[in-house]
Amino acid sequence: MKRFYKAFIFVSGLLLAATAQASEPLVTAEWLQDNLKNSSVRVIEVSVDTGVYERGHIPGSGNLNWHVDLVDPVRRDIATREKFQEKLQSLGIDKDTTIVLYGDNNNWFAAWGAWVFDVYGLGDQVKLLDGGRKLWEAKGLPLETNTSEFKVTKLELPERDNKLRARFTDVLAVAEGKNDHHLIDIRSKDEFSGKVFAPEGVKELSLRAGHIPSAVNVPWGTIVKEDGTFKSPDEIKAIYAAKGIDGSKPVITYCRIGERSSHTWFALKRILGYDVKNYDGSWTEYGNAVGVPITNVSGTVWTGK
Amino acid sequence: MNLLSTRVIVPLLILFGLAYLANSISGLEGGRSLAFSLLTGAAFGIVLQRSRFCFLCNFRDLVEQRDPKGVIAILVALAAGVVFYHIVMMAWVPVPILGRLPPNAHIGPVGPVLGLAAFVFGLGMAMSGSCLSAHIYRLGEGSPVSPFALGGAAIGFLIGFMTWNPLYLASVANSPSVWLPHSIGYPATIALSLGVCAFLAVIALKLASARHTAQSDFIDLASAMKAVFVERWPPITVGILVALISAFAFLRIAPLGVTAELGSIVRTAGTAAAVIPDTLLGLDTLRGCATIIKNTVFSPNGLFVLGMVLASFAAAFGAGQFQPKRPTLRDVIRGSMGGILMGWGAMTGLGCTVGVLLSGVHAGALSGWVFLVFCSFGAWVGLFAMRRFSIAR
């Protein structure tokens, strides 16, 4: 009887732990530590630097290589349904798995991963580890180098939900005033104003500087705290409200190549529950397009002196 | 304070200093990797100094003195490292299918440019009297040649960056990066690598002359201290230690290499001075000792080299082998000329005897073996020429 009682407490504890944050978009490092052995939770690392996962990852986690697993390596596009489905099956992910994503570089690529998961219908199952790899390491929490083996599932993904993805024509329509959306440019102030073409250390891949007309500038870092975790929902709400983004109109986020903007997309969509699309073409597509309107406050001209 | 106590205190102070520095930087962002690199460099410096592990000197001992000990140390380092690396790689990439490579492993492009770079590097080693990694540890011994060899290597790197684009377009772009496990699988790669090492060891031992020194089996505190702190370490121990450092560095940070920091400094300066082309074609996509434009003071490779120099100085000082000399004109010329050749070879070949040869062979990269062959050939030609024109030593 005593054993039964213990088992009951254990199972209900697990269920409680799993459901406590089941509807929340973020999990804390403490929650994740308590759920590392929870078989309904699958932790996946999405880091930008190669070798980071192999040299030490959160115990039991799998790996998604964004260069190969999240994008089409030939076309500039997100991964095909077949390829992504096969990858998720091999990571032991099923319809009822709680998926926790984390990564280096302030979770940028983990957030990009969350967007791809959402496009393929798994958005509600996905959470981000708040603070990502940086906070996990800073807290000195355990890492392992073992490669985990997962039981292959028969997960079937739906076709892409293109409503979550803004394409060039959608954005152009906003710029020309034909589509009533809010645009958020999450790049730095200097990229937004057109003073620079790309942040320091990054190749200048666009021929024009500036931003898409009507966009407001809220650099991604404004909504995170010093330790990399998101600010409270109320604070985030106030930051966007001050820029006129209150959720009354659909929103499109963009950056340079669409990764950093996924971080903002995640905050607006998953934390605040707004209607948001990510424009993954971002400035490297729009800033190179011919004959489109651009706002360039600084007036910087390509190769011009 | 007598001489002996100085020989104990100075090295201890340096090692404490290194430990203190490691502890201080471990708190920075990414500091754990930086601290580990510093300490790995220190370990590497001690092992290299205590064993005189220099690719050129070991090769020369065999060719000129018929003494195979150093070459055996290299071959043991290669063989043991292959096994240790595979333990790591087979966990990271369980199935070596095409398109998957172990992260950051030095699997470089194989083609005529690699052969030429390795040959020129070999010539430079022979001319300057040491390979680049040995010049780094010899800085700690007060060598009169090494500062000029390293300065020359910086010039060689600069020339390498200037000649890179045409070489890349003419050849490197089409050179395949061959990873042996892709072609023949892990077991055959291990077996083949060990087989080649064994074969080379047999040749080296066959070349050995009968002359040998009798060693006593007797051991006490005094003889043990002497064996560890003064005498040259035995080749098999050294080979295994080098292999362990290589594999642990790969597991924790990145494959061993000694030229990345030097190359990065030259690239940063050369780019700022606009003598290096704005775009170095394809360079940043290739694997090897990667050079980058520096925007931080501390880098893992920079601290690795710093650890090497300081710890090698500590080891040399403790052994009474810190013997600084005033450089002669010959030292200056030999060092700089050899350094320039080595620098050009290390830039063009994407690393040196450590980064390409050691780390490459360990990882099952064909580039490592190609470097071994052409570098040895270059060193042999260089040594022959130096003797012929009686400019050796």
XYZ file of C-alpha atoms in Angstrom:
698
model
C 0.000 0.000 0.000
C 2.812 2.298 0.959
C 4.544 1.567 -2.320
C 1.361 2.265 -4.242
C 0.970 5.534 -2.402
C 4.533 6.536 -3.222
C 4.041 5.670 -6.870
C 0.833 7.678 -6.920
C 2.564 10.698 -5.442
C 5.441 10.324 -7.922
C 3.206 10.013 -10.985
C 0.928 12.853 -9.966
C 3.997 14.936 -9.202
C 5.287 14.299 -12.702
C 1.926 15.094 -14.254
C 1.660 18.253 -12.227
C 5.175 19.269 -13.189
C 4.505 18.544 -16.826
C 1.194 20.379 -16.902
C 2.247 23.234 -14.628
C 3.964 24.931 -17.528
C 2.264 22.997 -20.297
C 0.409 26.029 -21.530
C 3.294 28.423 -20.889
C 5.601 29.349 -23.768
C 8.704 29.481 -21.580
C 10.238 27.057 -19.128
C 12.789 27.924 -16.488
C 16.090 26.150 -15.990
C 14.766 24.834 -12.662
C 11.659 23.357 -14.293
C 13.781 21.755 -16.972
C 16.119 20.246 -14.382
C 13.129 18.650 -12.667
C 11.844 17.293 -15.970
C 15.001 15.897 -17.540
C 13.781 12.374 -16.852
C 10.212 13.103 -17.895
C 9.587 10.894 -20.926
C 6.920 13.216 -22.323
C 9.448 16.064 -22.546
C 12.024 16.202 -25.326
C 14.794 18.789 -25.079
C 16.360 19.898 -28.358
C 19.375 22.138 -28.825
C 19.409 24.542 -31.790
C 22.750 26.349 -31.706
C 24.397 28.387 -34.414
C 27.989 27.388 -33.638
C 29.059 23.946 -34.769
C 30.418 21.598 -32.135
C 28.639 23.321 -29.246
C 26.101 20.516 -28.846
C 28.674 17.739 -29.222
C 31.004 19.237 -26.622
C 28.331 19.338 -23.945
C 24.531 19.570 -24.026
C 21.675 19.431 -21.555
C 21.452 15.772 -20.464
C 19.265 13.690 -22.763
C 18.775 16.425 -25.345
C 18.772 15.973 -29.105
C 20.275 18.283 -31.700
C 18.910 20.197 -34.649
C 21.518 21.591 -37.007
C 19.851 24.662 -38.454
C 22.060 24.689 -41.592
C 20.815 21.238 -42.523
C 17.711 20.314 -40.541
C 15.723 23.557 -40.439
C 16.378 24.964 -43.883
C 16.486 23.691 -47.415
C 20.217 23.531 -48.165
C 19.758 24.466 -51.836
C 16.773 26.812 -52.093
C 16.476 29.718 -49.701
C 13.539 28.215 -47.843
C 12.611 26.407 -44.649
C 13.046 22.622 -44.595
C 10.606 20.539 -46.626
C 7.812 18.759 -44.757
C 9.255 15.315 -45.579
C 12.737 16.121 -44.350
C 11.621 17.890 -41.207
C 9.154 15.116 -40.391
C 11.831 12.457 -40.774
C 14.179 14.413 -38.532
C 11.558 14.866 -35.809
C 10.647 11.176 -35.978
C 14.289 10.266 -35.426
C 14.367 12.607 -32.406
C 11.513 10.620 -30.863
C 8.997 13.466 -31.107
C 5.311 12.570 -31.234
C 1.972 14.379 -31.236
C 1.901 14.657 -27.457
C 5.595 15.387 -26.783
C 6.415 18.617 -24.979
C 9.319 20.050 -26.960
C 11.746 22.359 -25.167
C 14.140 24.234 -27.446
C 17.290 26.006 -26.331
C 20.456 27.245 -27.970
C 23.468 29.526 -27.917
C 23.466 33.169 -29.056
C 20.520 34.248 -26.893
C 18.213 31.523 -28.224
C 18.003 33.232 -31.637
C 18.174 30.011 -33.575
C 16.121 28.133 -31.015
C 13.406 30.772 -31.559
C 13.801 30.351 -35.318
C 13.336 26.622 -34.673
C 10.173 27.352 -32.665
C 8.833 29.281 -35.670
C 9.568 26.380 -38.047
C 7.853 23.986 -35.623
C 4.869 26.352 -35.573
C 4.746 26.531 -39.361
C 4.476 22.730 -39.326
C 1.648 22.704 -36.785
C 3.573 21.837 -33.610
C 3.627 25.360 -32.183
C 1.546 24.587 -29.115
C 3.888 21.786 -28.072
C 7.010 23.954 -28.262
C 8.574 25.922 -25.421
C 11.777 27.842 -25.096
C 14.194 27.424 -22.229
C 14.183 30.995 -20.913
C 17.744 32.373 -21.062
C 18.890 29.527 -23.306
C 22.239 27.876 -23.166
C 23.961 30.968 -21.775
C 21.922 30.967 -18.563
C 22.150 27.177 -18.170
C 25.948 27.456 -18.364
C 26.089 30.525 -16.150
C 24.192 28.665 -13.453
C 26.750 25.864 -13.735
C 24.046 23.275 -14.483
C 25.130 19.862 -15.783
C 26.034 19.143 -19.381
C 26.830 15.789 -20.952
C 28.544 14.640 -24.133
C 26.685 11.350 -24.562
C 24.678 11.022 -27.744
C 21.140 10.137 -26.810
C 19.254 7.482 -28.741
C 15.552 8.013 -29.270
C 12.786 5.622 -30.234
C 11.744 6.566 -33.758
C 8.116 7.725 -33.908
C 5.523 7.766 -36.668
C 4.774 11.483 -36.306
C 2.976 12.956 -39.318
C 3.265 16.661 -39.962
C 0.560 18.695 -41.668
C 1.392 20.829 -44.678
C 2.999 24.188 -43.947
C 0.782 26.825 -42.414
C 1.752 29.786 -44.571
C -0.275 32.183 -42.414
C 2.687 32.380 -40.013
C 5.080 33.396 -42.730
C 5.173 36.770 -44.413
C 6.445 36.770 -47.967
C 7.973 39.596 -49.962
C 4.661 40.608 -51.578
C 2.942 40.825 -48.171
C 5.602 43.154 -46.891
C 5.658 45.226 -50.061
C 1.889 45.666 -49.740
C 2.417 47.067 -46.220
C 5.155 49.390 -47.463
C 2.871 50.678 -50.218
C -0.002 51.142 -47.774
C -2.158 48.436 -49.352
C -2.043 46.061 -46.387
C -2.854 47.183 -42.882
C -0.201 45.430 -40.790
C 2.290 46.659 -38.228
C 5.908 46.099 -39.233
C 8.590 45.635 -36.572
C 12.242 45.904 -37.522
C 14.211 44.306 -34.714
C 17.698 45.236 -35.991
C 19.966 47.747 -34.301
C 19.257 51.471 -34.447
C 22.115 52.029 -36.916
C 20.946 49.322 -39.308
C 17.401 50.661 -39.094
C 18.402 54.246 -39.814
C 20.602 53.137 -42.709
C 23.864 54.242 -41.161
C 25.266 50.717 -41.712
C 24.338 47.893 -44.087
C 24.942 45.102 -41.582
C 26.134 44.783 -37.986
C 29.878 44.700 -37.343
C 31.515 41.405 -38.265
C 28.721 40.447 -40.664
C 28.980 40.618 -44.445
C 27.114 43.442 -46.118
C 24.680 41.360 -48.105
C 22.162 44.036 -49.049
C 22.729 46.672 -51.692
C 20.597 49.260 -49.973
C 20.576 50.600 -46.439
C 17.599 51.617 -44.326
C 14.306 49.945 -43.512
C 10.911 49.045 -44.922
C 8.608 52.107 -44.880
C 6.173 52.221 -41.922
C 8.286 49.824 -39.842
C 8.988 50.682 -36.209
C 12.324 49.850 -34.630
C 12.353 47.717 -31.479
C 15.786 46.027 -31.261
C 15.359 42.431 -30.115
C 17.440 43.034 -26.963
C 14.979 45.580 -25.537
C 12.657 42.806 -24.372
C 15.246 40.716 -22.504
C 16.896 41.136 -19.148
C 20.620 41.202 -18.453
C 20.784 37.415 -18.002
C 19.103 36.801 -21.360
C 15.684 35.833 -19.996
C 12.555 37.561 -21.308
C 11.155 40.491 -19.348
C 7.696 40.018 -17.827
C 4.715 39.909 -20.217
C 3.481 43.255 -18.858
C 6.829 44.914 -19.456
C 7.047 43.477 -22.983
C 3.499 44.613 -23.682
C 4.327 48.142 -22.524
C 7.502 48.293 -24.657
C 5.569 47.501 -27.839
C 2.569 49.614 -26.840
C 4.897 52.603 -26.577
C 5.703 52.019 -30.257
C 2.057 51.709 -31.177
C 1.969 47.917 -31.366
C -0.932 46.787 -29.205
C -2.145 43.651 -30.945
C -5.099 45.403 -32.570
C -3.605 44.806 -36.002
C -1.650 41.835 -37.328
C 2.133 42.210 -37.005
C 5.074 41.268 -39.227
C 8.568 40.966 -37.731
C 11.781 41.082 -39.720
C 15.538 41.509 -39.293
C 18.483 40.811 -41.613
C 17.973 37.124 -42.430
C 14.942 36.225 -40.311
C 16.571 34.556 -37.311
C 16.790 37.335 -34.730
C 13.263 38.400 -35.652
C 12.034 34.919 -34.642
C 12.988 35.883 -31.107
C 10.602 38.857 -31.262
C 8.037 36.773 -33.141
C 8.125 34.316 -30.238
C 7.554 37.038 -27.653
C 4.654 38.622 -29.535
C 2.970 35.426 -30.637
C 3.584 33.071 -27.762
C 3.960 35.374 -24.759
C 1.494 38.129 -25.706
C -0.734 36.067 -27.997
C -0.784 38.612 -30.858
C -1.377 37.740 -34.499
C 2.220 37.731 -35.862
C 4.025 36.589 -38.977
C 7.786 36.340 -39.378
C 9.270 37.673 -42.625
C 12.231 35.316 -43.118
C 13.297 36.996 -46.356
C 13.964 40.055 -44.202
C 16.280 42.882 -45.192
C 18.608 40.696 -47.300
C 15.613 40.104 -49.598
C 13.809 43.439 -49.364
C 16.962 45.586 -49.369
C 18.062 43.943 -52.616
C 14.712 44.112 -54.408
C 14.373 46.371 -57.432
C 11.959 49.276 -57.472
C 10.622 49.025 -53.932
C 10.167 51.951 -51.549
C 12.788 52.237 -48.817
C 13.164 54.606 -45.893
C 16.807 55.571 -45.508
C 17.112 58.259 -42.862
C 20.910 58.368 -42.894
C 21.091 58.523 -46.667
C 24.002 56.075 -46.871
C 24.490 54.996 -50.474
C 26.150 51.790 -51.651
C 29.847 52.444 -52.536
C 28.985 56.138 -52.552
C 31.211 58.613 -50.766
C 69.308 31.824 -2.548
C 71.338 29.177 -4.253
C 70.970 28.099 -7.836
C 68.973 24.959 -7.050
C 66.283 26.727 -5.079
C 65.917 29.308 -7.850
C 65.374 26.423 -10.234
C 62.508 25.236 -8.047
C 60.958 28.547 -7.079
C 60.827 30.248 -10.485
C 58.945 27.395 -12.226
C 56.577 27.071 -9.266
C 55.817 30.798 -9.375
C 55.081 30.581 -13.108
C 52.805 27.598 -12.702
C 50.976 29.335 -9.845
C 50.670 32.410 -12.045
C 49.177 30.311 -14.857
C 46.741 28.668 -12.453
C 45.759 32.075 -11.067
C 45.235 33.479 -14.574
C 43.149 30.440 -15.563
C 41.032 30.876 -12.470
C 40.543 34.589 -13.110
C 39.501 34.253 -16.751
C 37.170 31.326 -16.070
C 34.648 33.842 -14.746
C 34.473 35.777 -18.044
C 31.824 34.997 -20.627
C 33.018 31.847 -22.390
C 35.796 31.852 -19.802
C 35.688 28.143 -19.055
C 36.892 27.405 -22.590
C 39.552 30.108 -22.336
C 40.857 28.748 -19.028
C 40.883 25.212 -20.382
C 42.814 26.365 -23.470
C 45.410 28.131 -21.326
C 45.965 25.040 -19.197
C 46.008 22.697 -22.210
C 48.641 24.936 -23.773
C 50.646 24.792 -20.551
C 50.470 20.984 -20.523
C 51.485 20.859 -24.182
C 54.395 23.222 -23.563
C 55.675 21.131 -20.666
C 55.428 17.874 -22.629
C 57.112 19.361 -25.700
C 59.939 20.908 -23.698
C 60.542 17.904 -21.474
C 60.674 15.567 -24.464
C 62.151 17.842 -27.143
C 59.114 16.981 -29.256
C 59.956 18.805 -32.434
C 58.984 17.306 -35.759
C 62.142 18.501 -37.499
C 64.646 17.619 -34.747
C 63.176 14.166 -34.327
C 63.314 13.600 -38.057
C 66.878 14.934 -38.222
C 67.980 12.694 -35.340
C 66.855 9.719 -37.377
C 68.268 10.855 -40.718
C 71.584 12.179 -39.452
C 72.233 10.370 -36.178
C 70.292 7.171 -36.798
C 68.531 7.814 -33.488
C 64.870 6.747 -33.843
C 63.575 7.776 -30.384
C 61.994 11.064 -31.439
C 60.394 9.615 -34.541
C 58.972 6.784 -32.444
C 57.455 9.405 -30.104
C 55.771 11.067 -33.123
C 54.490 7.755 -34.476
C 53.136 6.710 -31.067
C 51.467 10.145 -30.792
C 49.869 9.645 -34.214
C 48.728 6.076 -33.540
C 47.406 6.616 -30.016
C 45.707 9.856 -31.081
C 43.897 8.059 -33.904
C 42.385 5.685 -31.335
C 41.488 8.428 -28.818
C 39.974 10.656 -31.520
C 37.885 7.807 -32.853
C 36.460 7.171 -29.396
C 35.168 10.752 -29.503
C 34.188 10.883 -33.192
C 32.279 7.607 -33.130
C 30.090 9.055 -30.360
C 29.536 12.371 -32.154
C 28.983 10.975 -35.653
C 27.865 7.374 -35.059
C 27.308 6.743 -38.768
C 29.887 8.450 -41.009
C 27.608 9.103 -43.964
C 28.470 11.685 -46.603
C 27.559 15.202 -45.602
C 28.318 14.624 -41.944
C 31.686 15.506 -40.465
C 32.815 15.600 -36.840
C 32.493 19.246 -35.732
C 35.601 21.409 -36.302
C 37.857 18.398 -37.007
C 40.757 19.444 -39.236
C 39.762 17.720 -42.454
C 41.399 19.906 -45.059
C 41.263 20.027 -48.856
C 43.644 17.620 -50.565
C 45.311 18.766 -53.757
C 48.557 20.042 -55.275
C 48.451 23.231 -53.177
C 48.500 21.213 -49.931
C 51.454 19.180 -51.218
C 53.336 22.337 -52.185
C 52.521 24.077 -48.891
C 53.696 21.058 -46.874
C 56.883 20.788 -48.936
C 57.698 24.474 -48.428
C 56.904 24.121 -44.730
C 59.354 21.200 -44.560
C 62.061 23.275 -46.253
C 61.445 26.082 -43.773
C 61.707 23.704 -40.809
C 65.053 22.432 -42.042
C 66.339 25.932 -42.612
C 65.242 27.332 -39.243
C 66.077 24.180 -37.277
C 62.611 23.529 -35.815
C 58.949 23.287 -36.721
C 56.674 26.156 -35.659
C 55.332 24.495 -32.503
C 58.892 23.758 -31.419
C 59.891 27.389 -32.015
C 57.053 28.364 -29.688
C 58.276 26.121 -26.881
C 61.874 27.116 -27.618
C 61.013 30.717 -26.956
C 60.724 29.440 -23.391
C 64.234 27.965 -23.614
C 65.677 31.290 -24.706
C 66.497 30.112 -28.227
C 68.278 32.790 -30.286
C 66.622 31.593 -33.514
C 62.970 31.226 -32.466
C 61.996 34.917 -32.170
C 63.202 35.461 -35.737
C 61.534 32.277 -36.971
C 58.204 33.398 -35.480
C 58.661 36.912 -36.865
C 59.492 35.381 -40.240
C 56.402 33.184 -39.968
C 54.269 36.310 -39.539
C 55.735 37.679 -42.798
C 55.162 34.275 -44.412
C 51.524 34.387 -43.326
C 51.145 37.829 -44.861
C 52.585 36.588 -48.173
C 50.298 33.555 -47.881
C 47.206 35.763 -47.579
C 48.365 37.750 -50.598
C 48.839 34.640 -52.766
C 45.715 32.844 -51.480
C 43.070 33.998 -53.962
C 44.821 32.860 -57.177
C 45.773 29.524 -55.584
C 42.202 29.038 -54.389
C 40.732 29.689 -57.821
C 43.352 27.624 -59.637
C 43.202 24.586 -57.391
C 41.948 24.622 -53.798
C 38.329 25.321 -54.796
C 38.251 21.961 -56.587
C 40.256 20.026 -54.001
C 38.091 17.542 -52.083
C 38.253 17.395 -48.282
C 38.679 13.668 -47.876
C 37.604 12.103 -44.581
C 38.709 8.476 -44.606
C 35.736 7.184 -42.543
C 33.465 8.418 -45.363
C 35.277 6.197 -47.837
C 36.241 3.122 -45.817
C 34.413 3.406 -42.475
C 35.759 3.804 -38.960
C 37.275 0.340 -38.369
C 39.298 0.386 -41.583
C 40.473 3.959 -40.916
C 41.778 2.939 -37.503
C 43.356 -0.248 -38.847
C 44.960 1.512 -41.803
C 46.316 4.380 -39.687
C 47.768 2.029 -37.090
C 49.203 -0.153 -39.857
C 50.967 2.778 -41.529
C 52.335 3.977 -38.159
C 53.610 0.474 -37.388
C 55.204 0.208 -40.818
C 56.951 3.570 -40.428
C 58.081 2.593 -36.912
C 59.653 -0.591 -38.267
C 61.535 1.411 -40.911
C 62.728 3.923 -38.298
C 63.886 1.151 -35.988
C 65.641 -0.673 -38.835
C 67.572 2.517 -39.552
C 68.663 2.764 -35.915
C 72.348 2.341 -35.257
C 73.481 -0.185 -32.646
C 74.756 2.556 -30.366
C 72.590 2.796 -27.261
C 72.910 3.896 -23.703
C 72.466 1.393 -20.919
C 69.681 2.333 -18.530
C 69.482 1.240 -14.966
C 66.281 -0.285 -13.580
C 67.056 1.141 -10.191
C 64.762 3.941 -9.070
C 64.825 6.172 -5.998
C 63.668 9.693 -5.256
C 66.752 11.361 -6.689
C 66.733 9.377 -9.934
C 62.965 9.794 -10.337
C 63.228 13.567 -9.862
C 66.006 13.675 -12.407
C 64.011 11.556 -14.860
C 60.975 13.833 -14.597
C 62.509 17.283 -14.264
C 65.855 17.105 -16.031
C 66.223 14.213 -18.435
C 64.414 13.799 -21.721
C 61.151 11.900 -21.288
C 60.903 8.456 -22.910
C 59.330 8.394 -26.405
C 56.353 6.140 -25.748
C 55.245 8.124 -22.694
C 55.548 11.313 -24.709
C 53.632 9.934 -27.677
C 50.734 8.916 -25.452
C 50.739 12.239 -23.603
C 50.659 14.235 -26.853
C 47.838 12.016 -28.137
C 45.863 12.538 -24.913
C 46.267 16.316 -25.010
C 45.193 16.311 -28.652
C 42.081 14.207 -28.004
C 41.042 16.095 -24.864
C 41.484 19.429 -26.628
C 39.274 18.151 -29.471
C 36.669 16.882 -27.007
C 36.477 20.104 -25.025
C 37.379 23.027 -27.320
C 38.791 22.384 -30.783
C 41.543 20.345 -32.437
C 45.112 21.270 -31.487
C 46.810 23.889 -33.600
C 49.408 26.547 -32.913
C 49.119 28.955 -35.853
C 45.533 30.245 -35.651
C 46.356 33.130 -33.324
C 49.488 34.181 -35.212
C 47.558 34.008 -38.496
C 44.646 35.967 -37.043
C 46.903 38.748 -35.796
C 48.561 39.011 -39.214
C 45.201 38.892 -40.988
C 43.761 41.594 -38.744
C 46.782 43.852 -39.181
C 47.086 43.136 -42.916
C 43.418 43.847 -43.494
C 43.610 47.070 -41.522
C 46.657 48.128 -43.568
C 44.812 47.094 -46.752
C 47.623 44.851 -47.993
C 45.484 41.711 -47.798
C 42.594 41.411 -50.280
C 39.197 42.379 -48.828
C 37.863 38.936 -49.590
C 39.911 35.794 -49.055
C 38.002 33.427 -51.281
C 36.519 30.405 -49.553
C 39.089 30.591 -46.756
C 36.575 30.823 -43.940
C 34.645 27.803 -45.185
C 37.642 25.442 -45.100
C 38.634 23.370 -42.106
C 41.977 23.758 -40.398
C 43.649 26.373 -38.232
C 41.104 29.069 -38.924
C 42.281 32.660 -39.009
C 39.777 35.360 -38.235
C 39.729 39.117 -37.978
C 40.306 39.647 -34.280
C 37.857 41.643 -32.245
C 38.588 40.243 -28.800
C 41.852 40.269 -26.869
C 41.539 36.759 -25.494
C 41.056 33.847 -27.843
C 41.345 30.152 -27.022
C 44.297 29.736 -29.400
C 46.071 32.852 -28.150
C 45.865 31.619 -24.566
C 46.916 28.140 -25.680
C 50.124 29.578 -27.169
C 50.692 31.815 -24.135
C 50.335 28.775 -21.856
C 52.774 26.861 -24.061
C 55.493 29.516 -23.900
C 55.225 30.195 -20.156
C 55.015 26.542 -19.116
C 57.849 25.565 -21.429
C 59.935 28.322 -19.845
C 59.071 26.931 -16.403
C 60.015 23.399 -17.482
C 63.228 24.542 -19.166
C 64.211 26.698 -16.199
C 63.612 23.843 -13.791
C 65.715 21.522 -15.924
C 68.535 24.039 -16.234
C 67.823 24.225 -19.960
C 66.923 27.896 -20.117
C 69.988 29.132 -21.948
C 69.390 32.438 -23.681
C 72.050 33.352 -26.207
C 72.749 36.493 -28.154
C 71.621 35.773 -31.710
C 74.300 35.671 -34.384
C 73.733 37.003 -37.882
C 73.397 33.407 -39.028
C 70.626 32.821 -36.428
C 68.787 35.884 -37.671
C 69.009 34.889 -41.337
C 68.257 31.196 -40.812
C 65.374 31.944 -38.482
C 63.737 34.619 -40.616
C 64.130 32.821 -43.947
C 62.956 29.495 -42.534
C 60.152 31.289 -40.713
C 58.922 32.961 -43.888
C 58.779 29.591 -45.669
C 56.990 27.959 -42.710
C 54.544 30.858 -42.412
C 53.646 30.696 -46.098
C 53.294 26.898 -45.880
C 51.174 27.032 -42.724
C 48.839 29.683 -44.147
C 48.469 28.021 -47.531
C 48.195 24.506 -46.056
C 45.756 25.720 -43.346
C 48.009 24.704 -40.471
C 51.356 23.204 -39.576
C 52.738 19.933 -38.258
C 50.349 20.202 -35.294
C 47.180 21.603 -36.904
C 47.244 19.641 -40.161
C 49.543 16.682 -39.558
C 48.779 15.672 -35.971
C 45.149 16.842 -35.682
C 44.425 15.754 -39.256
C 45.817 12.234 -38.999
C 44.027 11.817 -35.653
C 40.723 12.772 -37.247
C 41.118 10.402 -40.200
C 41.765 13.242 -42.654
C 43.706 12.383 -45.792
C 45.152 15.917 -45.638
C 47.116 14.929 -42.499
C 48.863 12.065 -44.266
C 49.563 14.143 -47.385
C 51.124 16.818 -45.175
C 53.262 14.149 -43.476
C 54.628 12.873 -46.789
C 55.377 16.230 -48.423
C 56.601 17.920 -45.258
C 59.040 15.073 -44.598
C 60.210 15.268 -48.201
C 60.710 19.026 -47.893
C 62.600 18.611 -44.623
C 64.808 15.933 -46.160
C 65.632 18.118 -49.163
C 66.210 21.070 -46.846
C 68.541 19.151 -44.532
C 70.436 17.812 -47.540
C 70.829 21.287 -48.978
C 71.911 22.752 -45.635
C 74.614 20.067 -45.304
C 75.635 20.354 -48.912
C 76.202 24.065 -48.643
C 77.523 23.569 -45.113
C 75.210 26.089 -43.543
C 73.773 23.656 -41.027
C 73.894 24.548 -37.337
